[in-house]
Short mmCIF file of C-alpha atoms and ligand atoms in Angstrom, two decimals:
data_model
loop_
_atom_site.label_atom_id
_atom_site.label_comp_id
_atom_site.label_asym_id
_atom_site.label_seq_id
_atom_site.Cartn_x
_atom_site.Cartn_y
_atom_site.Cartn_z
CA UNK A 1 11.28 -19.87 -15.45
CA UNK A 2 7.90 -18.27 -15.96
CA UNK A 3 6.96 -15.71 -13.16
CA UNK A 4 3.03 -14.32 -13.08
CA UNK A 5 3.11 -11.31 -11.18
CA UNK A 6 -0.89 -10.19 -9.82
CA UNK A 7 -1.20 -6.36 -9.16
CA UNK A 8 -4.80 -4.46 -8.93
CA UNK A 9 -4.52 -1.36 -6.77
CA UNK A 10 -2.72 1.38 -6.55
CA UNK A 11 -0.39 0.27 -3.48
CA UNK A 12 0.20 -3.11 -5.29
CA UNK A 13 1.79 -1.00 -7.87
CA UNK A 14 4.48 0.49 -5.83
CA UNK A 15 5.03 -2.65 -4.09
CA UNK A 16 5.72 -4.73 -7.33
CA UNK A 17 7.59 -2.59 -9.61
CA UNK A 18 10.54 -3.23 -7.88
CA UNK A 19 10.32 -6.94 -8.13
CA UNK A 20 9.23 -7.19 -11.53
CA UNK A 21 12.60 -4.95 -12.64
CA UNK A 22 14.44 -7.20 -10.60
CA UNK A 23 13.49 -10.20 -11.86
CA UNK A 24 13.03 -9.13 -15.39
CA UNK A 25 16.80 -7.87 -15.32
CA UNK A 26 18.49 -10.96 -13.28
CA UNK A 27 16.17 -13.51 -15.41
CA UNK A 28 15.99 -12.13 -18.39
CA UNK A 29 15.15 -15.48 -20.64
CA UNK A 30 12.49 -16.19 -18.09
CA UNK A 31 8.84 -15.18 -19.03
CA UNK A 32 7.48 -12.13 -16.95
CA UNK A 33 3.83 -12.28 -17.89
CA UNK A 34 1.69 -9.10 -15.75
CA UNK A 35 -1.63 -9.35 -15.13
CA UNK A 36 -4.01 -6.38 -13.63
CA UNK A 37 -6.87 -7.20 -12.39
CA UNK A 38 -8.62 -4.11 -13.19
CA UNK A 39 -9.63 -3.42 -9.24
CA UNK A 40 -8.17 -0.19 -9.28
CA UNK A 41 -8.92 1.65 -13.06
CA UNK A 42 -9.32 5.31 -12.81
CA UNK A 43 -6.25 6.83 -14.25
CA UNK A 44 -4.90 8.87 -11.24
CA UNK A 45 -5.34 5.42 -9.44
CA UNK A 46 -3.62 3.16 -11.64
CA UNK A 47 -2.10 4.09 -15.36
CA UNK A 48 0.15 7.04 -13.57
CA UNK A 49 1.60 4.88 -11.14
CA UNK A 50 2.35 2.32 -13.72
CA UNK A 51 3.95 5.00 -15.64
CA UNK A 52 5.80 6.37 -13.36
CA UNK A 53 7.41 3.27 -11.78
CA UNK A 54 8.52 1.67 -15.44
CA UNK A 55 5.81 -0.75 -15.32
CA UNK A 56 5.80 -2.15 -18.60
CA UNK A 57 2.03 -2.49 -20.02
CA UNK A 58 0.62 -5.19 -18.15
CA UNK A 59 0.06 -8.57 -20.59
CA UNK A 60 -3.55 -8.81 -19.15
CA UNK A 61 -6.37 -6.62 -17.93
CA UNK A 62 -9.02 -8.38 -16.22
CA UNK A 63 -11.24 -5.41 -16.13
CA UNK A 64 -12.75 -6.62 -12.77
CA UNK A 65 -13.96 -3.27 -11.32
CA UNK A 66 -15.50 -2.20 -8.20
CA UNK A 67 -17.97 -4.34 -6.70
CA UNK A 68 -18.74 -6.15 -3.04
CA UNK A 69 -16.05 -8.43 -1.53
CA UNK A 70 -17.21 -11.33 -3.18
CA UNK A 71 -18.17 -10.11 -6.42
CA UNK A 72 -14.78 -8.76 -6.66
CA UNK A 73 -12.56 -11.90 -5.06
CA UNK A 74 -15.04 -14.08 -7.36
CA UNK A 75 -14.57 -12.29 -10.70
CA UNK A 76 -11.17 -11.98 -10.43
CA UNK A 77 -10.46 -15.82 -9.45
CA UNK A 78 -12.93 -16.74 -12.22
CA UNK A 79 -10.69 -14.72 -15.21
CA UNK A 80 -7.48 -15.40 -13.97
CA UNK A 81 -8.08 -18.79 -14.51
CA UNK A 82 -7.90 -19.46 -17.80
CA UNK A 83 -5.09 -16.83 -17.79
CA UNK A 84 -2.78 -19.63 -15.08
CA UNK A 85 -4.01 -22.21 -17.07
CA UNK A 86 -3.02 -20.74 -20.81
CA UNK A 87 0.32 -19.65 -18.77
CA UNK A 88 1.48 -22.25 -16.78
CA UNK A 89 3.69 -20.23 -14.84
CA UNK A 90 6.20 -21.91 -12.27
CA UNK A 91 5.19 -19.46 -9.83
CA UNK A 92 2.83 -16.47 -9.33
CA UNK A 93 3.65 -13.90 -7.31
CA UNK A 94 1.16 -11.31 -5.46
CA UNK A 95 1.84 -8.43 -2.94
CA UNK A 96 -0.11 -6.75 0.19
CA UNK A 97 -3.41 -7.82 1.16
CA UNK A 98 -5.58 -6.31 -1.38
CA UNK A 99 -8.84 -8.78 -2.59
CA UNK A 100 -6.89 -8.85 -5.33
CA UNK A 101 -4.22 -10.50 -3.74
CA UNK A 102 -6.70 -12.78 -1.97
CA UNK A 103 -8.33 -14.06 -5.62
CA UNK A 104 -4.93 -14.26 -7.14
CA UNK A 105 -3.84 -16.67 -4.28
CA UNK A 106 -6.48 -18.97 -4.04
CA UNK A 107 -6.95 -19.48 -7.68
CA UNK A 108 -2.90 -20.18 -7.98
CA UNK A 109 -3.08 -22.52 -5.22
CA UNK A 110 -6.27 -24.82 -6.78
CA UNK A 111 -4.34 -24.83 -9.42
CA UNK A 112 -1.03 -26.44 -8.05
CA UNK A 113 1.25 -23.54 -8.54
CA UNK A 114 3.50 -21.82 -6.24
CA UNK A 115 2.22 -18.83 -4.84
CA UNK A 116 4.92 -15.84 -3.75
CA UNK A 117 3.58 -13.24 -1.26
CA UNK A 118 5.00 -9.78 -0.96
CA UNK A 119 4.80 -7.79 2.38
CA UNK A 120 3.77 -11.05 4.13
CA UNK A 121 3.34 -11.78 7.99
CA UNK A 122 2.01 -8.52 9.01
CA UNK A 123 -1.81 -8.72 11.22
CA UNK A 124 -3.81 -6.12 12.92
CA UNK A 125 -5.10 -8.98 14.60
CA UNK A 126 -8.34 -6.85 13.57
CA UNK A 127 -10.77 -9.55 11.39
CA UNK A 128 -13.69 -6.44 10.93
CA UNK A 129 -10.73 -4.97 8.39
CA UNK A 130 -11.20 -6.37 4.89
CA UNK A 131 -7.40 -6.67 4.70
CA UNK A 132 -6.83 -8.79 7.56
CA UNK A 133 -8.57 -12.52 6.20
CA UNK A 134 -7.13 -11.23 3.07
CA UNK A 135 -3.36 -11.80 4.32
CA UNK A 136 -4.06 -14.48 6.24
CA UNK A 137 -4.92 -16.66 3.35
CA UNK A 138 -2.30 -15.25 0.94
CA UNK A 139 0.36 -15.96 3.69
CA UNK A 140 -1.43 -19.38 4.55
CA UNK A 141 -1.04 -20.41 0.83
CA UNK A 142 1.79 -18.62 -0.27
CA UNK A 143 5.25 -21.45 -0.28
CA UNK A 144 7.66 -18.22 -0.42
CA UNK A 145 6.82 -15.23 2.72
CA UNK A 146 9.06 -12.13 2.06
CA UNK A 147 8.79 -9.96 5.21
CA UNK A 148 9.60 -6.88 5.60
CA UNK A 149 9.93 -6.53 9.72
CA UNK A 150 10.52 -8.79 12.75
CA UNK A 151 6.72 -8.82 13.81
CA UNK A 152 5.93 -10.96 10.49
CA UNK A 153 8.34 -13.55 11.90
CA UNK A 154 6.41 -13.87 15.29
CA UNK A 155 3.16 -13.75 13.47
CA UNK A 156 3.53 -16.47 11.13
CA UNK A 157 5.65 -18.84 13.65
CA UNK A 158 2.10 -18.06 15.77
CA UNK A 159 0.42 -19.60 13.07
CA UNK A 160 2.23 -22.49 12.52
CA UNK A 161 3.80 -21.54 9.80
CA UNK A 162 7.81 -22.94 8.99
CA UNK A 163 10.82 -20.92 9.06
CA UNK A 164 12.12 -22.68 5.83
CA UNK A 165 8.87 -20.60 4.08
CA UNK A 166 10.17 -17.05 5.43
CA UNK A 167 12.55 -14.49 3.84
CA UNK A 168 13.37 -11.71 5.59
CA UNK A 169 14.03 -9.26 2.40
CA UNK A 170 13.09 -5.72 3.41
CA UNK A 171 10.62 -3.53 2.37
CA UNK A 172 9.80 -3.14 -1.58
CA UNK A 173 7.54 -0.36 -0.87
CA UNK A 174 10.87 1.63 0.16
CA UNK A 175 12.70 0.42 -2.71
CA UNK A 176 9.88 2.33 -5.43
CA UNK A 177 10.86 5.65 -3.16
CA UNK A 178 14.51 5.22 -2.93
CA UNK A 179 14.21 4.86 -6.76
CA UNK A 180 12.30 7.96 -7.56
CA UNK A 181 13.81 10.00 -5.32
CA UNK A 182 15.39 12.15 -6.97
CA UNK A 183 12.11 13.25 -8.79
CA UNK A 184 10.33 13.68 -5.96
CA UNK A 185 12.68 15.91 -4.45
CA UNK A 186 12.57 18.32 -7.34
CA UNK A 187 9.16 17.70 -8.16
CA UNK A 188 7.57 21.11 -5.56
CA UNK A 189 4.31 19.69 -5.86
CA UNK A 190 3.17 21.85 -2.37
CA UNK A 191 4.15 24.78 -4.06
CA UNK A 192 2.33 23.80 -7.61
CA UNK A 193 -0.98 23.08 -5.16
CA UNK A 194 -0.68 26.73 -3.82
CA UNK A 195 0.29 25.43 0.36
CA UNK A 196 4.08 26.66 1.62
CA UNK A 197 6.42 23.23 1.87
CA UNK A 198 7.14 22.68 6.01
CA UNK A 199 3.66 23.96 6.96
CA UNK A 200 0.73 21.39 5.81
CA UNK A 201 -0.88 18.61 6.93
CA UNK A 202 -1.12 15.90 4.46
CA UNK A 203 -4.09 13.67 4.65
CA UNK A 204 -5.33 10.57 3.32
CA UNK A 205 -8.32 8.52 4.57
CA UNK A 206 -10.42 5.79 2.61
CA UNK A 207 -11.18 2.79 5.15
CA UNK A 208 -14.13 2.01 5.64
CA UNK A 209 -14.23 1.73 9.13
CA UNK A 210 -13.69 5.29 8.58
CA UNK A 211 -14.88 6.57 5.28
CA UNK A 212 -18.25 4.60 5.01
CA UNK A 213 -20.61 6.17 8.30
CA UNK A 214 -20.59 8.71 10.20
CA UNK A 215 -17.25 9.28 11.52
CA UNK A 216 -16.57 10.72 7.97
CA UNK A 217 -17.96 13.74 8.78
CA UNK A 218 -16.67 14.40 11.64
CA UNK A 219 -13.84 13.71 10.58
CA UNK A 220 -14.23 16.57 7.59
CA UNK A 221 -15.62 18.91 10.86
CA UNK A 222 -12.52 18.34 12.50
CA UNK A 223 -9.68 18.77 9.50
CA UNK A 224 -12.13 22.49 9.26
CA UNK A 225 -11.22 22.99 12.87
CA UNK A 226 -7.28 22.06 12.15
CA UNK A 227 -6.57 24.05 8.60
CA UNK A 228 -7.15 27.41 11.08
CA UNK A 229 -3.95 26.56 12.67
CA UNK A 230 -2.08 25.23 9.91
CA UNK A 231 -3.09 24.11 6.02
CA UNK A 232 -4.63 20.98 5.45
CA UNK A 233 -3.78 19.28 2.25
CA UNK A 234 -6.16 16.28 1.44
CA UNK A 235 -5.99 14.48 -1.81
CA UNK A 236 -9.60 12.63 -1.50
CA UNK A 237 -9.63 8.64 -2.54
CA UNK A 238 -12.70 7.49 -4.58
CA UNK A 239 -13.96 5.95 -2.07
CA UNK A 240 -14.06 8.52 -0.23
CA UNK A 241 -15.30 11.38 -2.24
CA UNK A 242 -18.29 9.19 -3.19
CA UNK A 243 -18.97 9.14 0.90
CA UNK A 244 -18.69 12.58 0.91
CA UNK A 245 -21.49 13.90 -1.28
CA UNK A 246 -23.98 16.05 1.21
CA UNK A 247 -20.94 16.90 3.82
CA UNK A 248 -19.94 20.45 3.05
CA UNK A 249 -16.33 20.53 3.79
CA UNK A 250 -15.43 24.28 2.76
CA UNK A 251 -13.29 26.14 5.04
CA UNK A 252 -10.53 28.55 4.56
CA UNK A 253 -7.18 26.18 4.83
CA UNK A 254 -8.99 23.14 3.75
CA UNK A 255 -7.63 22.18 0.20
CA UNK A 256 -9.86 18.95 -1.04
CA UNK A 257 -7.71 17.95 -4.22
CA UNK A 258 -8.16 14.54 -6.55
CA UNK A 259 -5.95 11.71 -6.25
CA UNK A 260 -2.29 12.70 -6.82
CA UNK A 261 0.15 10.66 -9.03
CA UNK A 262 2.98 8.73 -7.23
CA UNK A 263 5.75 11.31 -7.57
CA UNK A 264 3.22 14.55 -6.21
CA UNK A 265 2.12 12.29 -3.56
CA UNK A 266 5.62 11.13 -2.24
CA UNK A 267 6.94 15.01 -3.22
CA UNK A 268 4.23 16.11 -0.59
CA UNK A 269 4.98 13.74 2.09
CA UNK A 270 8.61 14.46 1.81
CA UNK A 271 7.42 18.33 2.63
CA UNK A 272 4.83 18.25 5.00
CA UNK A 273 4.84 19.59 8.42
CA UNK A 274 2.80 15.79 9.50
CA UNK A 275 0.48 13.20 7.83
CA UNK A 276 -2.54 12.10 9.39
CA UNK A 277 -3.67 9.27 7.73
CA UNK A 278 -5.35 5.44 8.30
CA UNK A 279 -3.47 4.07 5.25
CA UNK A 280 -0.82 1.08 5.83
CA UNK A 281 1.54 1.96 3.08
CA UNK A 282 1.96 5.90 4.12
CA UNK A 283 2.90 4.74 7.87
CA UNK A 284 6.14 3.49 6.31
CA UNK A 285 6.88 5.99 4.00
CA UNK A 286 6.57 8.46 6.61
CA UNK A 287 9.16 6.63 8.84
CA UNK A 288 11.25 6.31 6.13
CA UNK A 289 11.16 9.56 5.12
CA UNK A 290 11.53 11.06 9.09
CA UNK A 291 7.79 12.86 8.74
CA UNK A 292 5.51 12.38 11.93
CA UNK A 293 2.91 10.23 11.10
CA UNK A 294 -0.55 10.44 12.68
CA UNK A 295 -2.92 7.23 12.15
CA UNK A 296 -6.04 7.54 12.51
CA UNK A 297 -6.97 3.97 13.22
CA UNK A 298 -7.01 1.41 16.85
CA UNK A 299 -4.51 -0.48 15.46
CA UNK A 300 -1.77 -0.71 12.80
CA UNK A 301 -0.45 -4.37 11.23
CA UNK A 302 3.05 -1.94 11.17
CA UNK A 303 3.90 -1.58 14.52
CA UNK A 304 7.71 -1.26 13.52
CA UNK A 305 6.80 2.16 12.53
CA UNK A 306 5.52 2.73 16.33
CA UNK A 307 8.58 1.21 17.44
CA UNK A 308 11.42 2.39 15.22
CA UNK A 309 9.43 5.35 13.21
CA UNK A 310 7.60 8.38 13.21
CA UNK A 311 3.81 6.87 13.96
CA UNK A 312 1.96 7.61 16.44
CA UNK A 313 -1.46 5.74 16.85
CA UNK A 314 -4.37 8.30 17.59
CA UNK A 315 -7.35 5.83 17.60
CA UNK A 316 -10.32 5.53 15.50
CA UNK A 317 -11.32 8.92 16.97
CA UNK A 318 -11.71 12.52 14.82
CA UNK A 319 -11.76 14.22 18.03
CA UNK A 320 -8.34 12.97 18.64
CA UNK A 321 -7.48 15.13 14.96
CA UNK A 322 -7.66 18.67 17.82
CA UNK A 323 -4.22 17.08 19.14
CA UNK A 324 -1.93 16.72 16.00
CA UNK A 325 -0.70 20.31 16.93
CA UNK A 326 0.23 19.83 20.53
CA UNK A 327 1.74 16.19 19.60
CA UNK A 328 3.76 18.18 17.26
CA UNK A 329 5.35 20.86 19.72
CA UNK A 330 5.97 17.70 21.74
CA UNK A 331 8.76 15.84 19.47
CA UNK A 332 12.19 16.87 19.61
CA UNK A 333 15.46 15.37 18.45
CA UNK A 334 15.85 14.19 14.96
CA UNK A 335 13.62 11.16 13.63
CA UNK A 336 14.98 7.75 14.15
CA UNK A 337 16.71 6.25 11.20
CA UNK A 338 14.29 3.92 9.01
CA UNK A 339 14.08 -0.18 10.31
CA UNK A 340 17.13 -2.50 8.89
CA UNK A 341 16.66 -3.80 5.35
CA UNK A 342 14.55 -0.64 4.59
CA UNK A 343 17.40 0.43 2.01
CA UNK A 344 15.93 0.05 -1.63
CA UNK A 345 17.74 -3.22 -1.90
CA UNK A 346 14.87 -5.52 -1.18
CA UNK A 347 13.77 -6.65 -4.56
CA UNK A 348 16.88 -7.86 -5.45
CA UNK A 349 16.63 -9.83 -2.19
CA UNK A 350 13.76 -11.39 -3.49
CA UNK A 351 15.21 -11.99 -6.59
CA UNK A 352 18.54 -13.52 -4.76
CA UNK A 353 16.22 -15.98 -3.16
CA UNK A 354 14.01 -17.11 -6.05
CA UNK A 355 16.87 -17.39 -8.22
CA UNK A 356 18.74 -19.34 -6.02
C1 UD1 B 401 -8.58 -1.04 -1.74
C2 UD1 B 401 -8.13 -2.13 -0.77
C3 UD1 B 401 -7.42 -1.50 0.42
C4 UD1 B 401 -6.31 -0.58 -0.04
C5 UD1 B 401 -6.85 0.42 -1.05
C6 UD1 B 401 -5.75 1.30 -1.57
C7 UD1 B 401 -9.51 -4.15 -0.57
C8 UD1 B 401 -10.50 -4.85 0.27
N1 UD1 B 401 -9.27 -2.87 -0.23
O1 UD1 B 401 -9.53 -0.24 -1.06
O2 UD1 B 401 -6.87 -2.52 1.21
O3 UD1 B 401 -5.78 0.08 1.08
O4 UD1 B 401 -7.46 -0.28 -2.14
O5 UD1 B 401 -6.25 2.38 -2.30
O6 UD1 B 401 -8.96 -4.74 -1.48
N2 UD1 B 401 -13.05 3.54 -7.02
C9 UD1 B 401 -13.01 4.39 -8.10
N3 UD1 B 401 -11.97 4.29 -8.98
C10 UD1 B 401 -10.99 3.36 -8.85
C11 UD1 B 401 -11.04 2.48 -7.75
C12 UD1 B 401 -12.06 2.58 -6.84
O7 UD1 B 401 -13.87 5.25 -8.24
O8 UD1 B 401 -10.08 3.33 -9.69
C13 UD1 B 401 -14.14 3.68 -6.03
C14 UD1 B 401 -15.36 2.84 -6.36
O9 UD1 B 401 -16.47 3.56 -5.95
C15 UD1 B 401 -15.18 1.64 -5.45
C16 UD1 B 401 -14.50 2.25 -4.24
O10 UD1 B 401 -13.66 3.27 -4.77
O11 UD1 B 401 -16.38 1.03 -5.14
C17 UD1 B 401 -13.69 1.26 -3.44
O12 UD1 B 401 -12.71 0.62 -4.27
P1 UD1 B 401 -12.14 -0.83 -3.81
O13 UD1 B 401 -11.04 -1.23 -4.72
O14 UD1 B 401 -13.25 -1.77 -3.60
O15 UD1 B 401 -11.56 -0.55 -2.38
P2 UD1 B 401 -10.60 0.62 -1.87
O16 UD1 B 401 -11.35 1.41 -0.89
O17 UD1 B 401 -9.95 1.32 -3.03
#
């Protein structure tokens, strides 16, 4: 069997790896060809994490870049063509709901070949996010779903979609931290940045909705107001530290750092006092991890970590940063454990059912 596995951004990273040692190690006279599409390329944002997960060098680089949504989707479907059609693999396999993902999907599909989607069924029911038509299609194309919680069951049976096409695997995402765990929990990468582990607030915010008007800085105005009660640790996203050119940010407590590698990043989750963030993937490591989680968004696609996590939803709202504090002195009792099937097993789930 030959198995194409699409990855471009950082999170698609994390959320492979696992699969592609899976498969490589149940199949291993099958082909594993990797192809990265280039849409993540700064080091810190995609060499380390391939590094550090034991992502063998990828077997194509499609050097696709930044760009608008459809210079992006476009140049990656237009050289990953001739890559599906030199490979002929029996299936190609793409995670999340990156554009990436998007290209990869449609491209596979035109081309008659199976199309495997990682993380699939989850909606913010929220079409202004980039994300959202992004998983739609993959899961609309995609002949084998692996889900991750019991939302993406009632989200795909609301769009027609057939049971037979769903596998309820768990969450690959958990399986890269379950399997660097032990380096992250020596790593003391809070200490290394100069804040005292138990005390921060660890933040991360680069969508748009967020990151690309004005809400940015108030946002920044508000994280000033927040590091005088307790430090505020905020590795900044490209994206975002191109928005923030002209907003002057320094304040005592504040510590703007560049993108972290995967082991840092997951070492200073695993010792922060909260996150606030409006990624997807951090809402679930949080909750797996037992951290309180503040997302700074309307909505989240994850609700299981509302449900059976740490999250709490503060709205699309930087005023609503003034009440991490309070929120805080509010929980009691220890964290809930993490969702079922969140248990570092899920790639070989996924490789159970392909192989099958
Ligand atoms: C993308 C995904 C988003 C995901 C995020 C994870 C889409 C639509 N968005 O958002 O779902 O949560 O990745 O990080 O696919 N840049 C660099 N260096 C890089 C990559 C990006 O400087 O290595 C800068 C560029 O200025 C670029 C901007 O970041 O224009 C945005 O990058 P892009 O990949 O378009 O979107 P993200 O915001 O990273």
């Amino acid at each position: 069997m030959r198995i194409l596995y699409v990855v471009g951004t950082r999170p698609n990273f994390v959320k492979t790896a696992p699969v592609i040692g899976a498969l490589r190690e149940r199949h291993p006279e099958g082909r594993h060809v990797i192809v990265h599409t280039g849409q993540h390329y700064d080091r810190l944002m995609s060499e380390v994490f391939l590094e550090e997960l034991g992502v063998p060098a990828p077997d194509y680089m499609l050097e696709v870049g930044s760009g608008s949504h459809a210079a992006q989707t476009a140049r990656t479907m237009e050289r990953l063509e001739p890559v599906l059609a030199d490979e002929r693999p029996d299936l190609v396999m793409v995670p999340g709901d990156v554009n990436s993902t998007l290209a990869a999907a449609l491209t596979a599909v035109k081309m008659g070949i199976p199309v495997a989607h990682i993380e699939s069924g989850l909606r913010s029911f929220d079409m202004t996010m980039p994300e959202e038509a992004n998983r739609i299609v993959a899961d609309r194309f995609a002949e084998w779903l692996f889900l991750h919680s019991p939302e993406a069951v009632t989200n795909l049976r609301h769009e027609g979609i057939a049971d037979e096409r769903m596998h309820m695997v768990g969450n690959t995402m958990i399986d890269s931290l379950v399997a660097l765990e032990s380096r992250f929990r020596a790593a003391g990468s809070a200490a290394r940045l100069g804040v005292e582990p138990g005390t921060y607030v660890l933040v991360t915010l680069h969508r748009p909705a967020l990151v690309d008007g004005p809400l940015l800085g108030e946002t920044v105005a508000q994280l000033a107001a927040l590091a005088q009660e307790m430090p505020v640790l905020f590795p900044v996203h490209p994206r975002t530290r191109k928005m923030m050119e002209g907003v002057e940010p320094g304040a005592p407590g504040l510590h703007l750092v560049d993108p972290l590698g995967y082991v840092d990043f997951l070492s200073l989750i695993a010792e922060a006092r909260a996150v606030l963030t409006d990624s997807g993937g951090i809402q679930e490591e949080t909750t797996y991890l037992g951290i309180p989680c503040f997302t700074l968004r309307d909505n989240t696609e994850r609700p299981v970590t509302l449900t059976s996590g740490t999250n709490t939803l503060l709205g699309l709202d930087p005023g609503a940063i003034a009440r991490i504090p309070g929120l805080l002195g509010e929980r009691t009792g220890p964290p809930p454990p993490p969702p079922p099937l969140w248990d570092g097993q899920a790639a070989q789930r996924i490789a159970d059912a392909i192989l099958a």
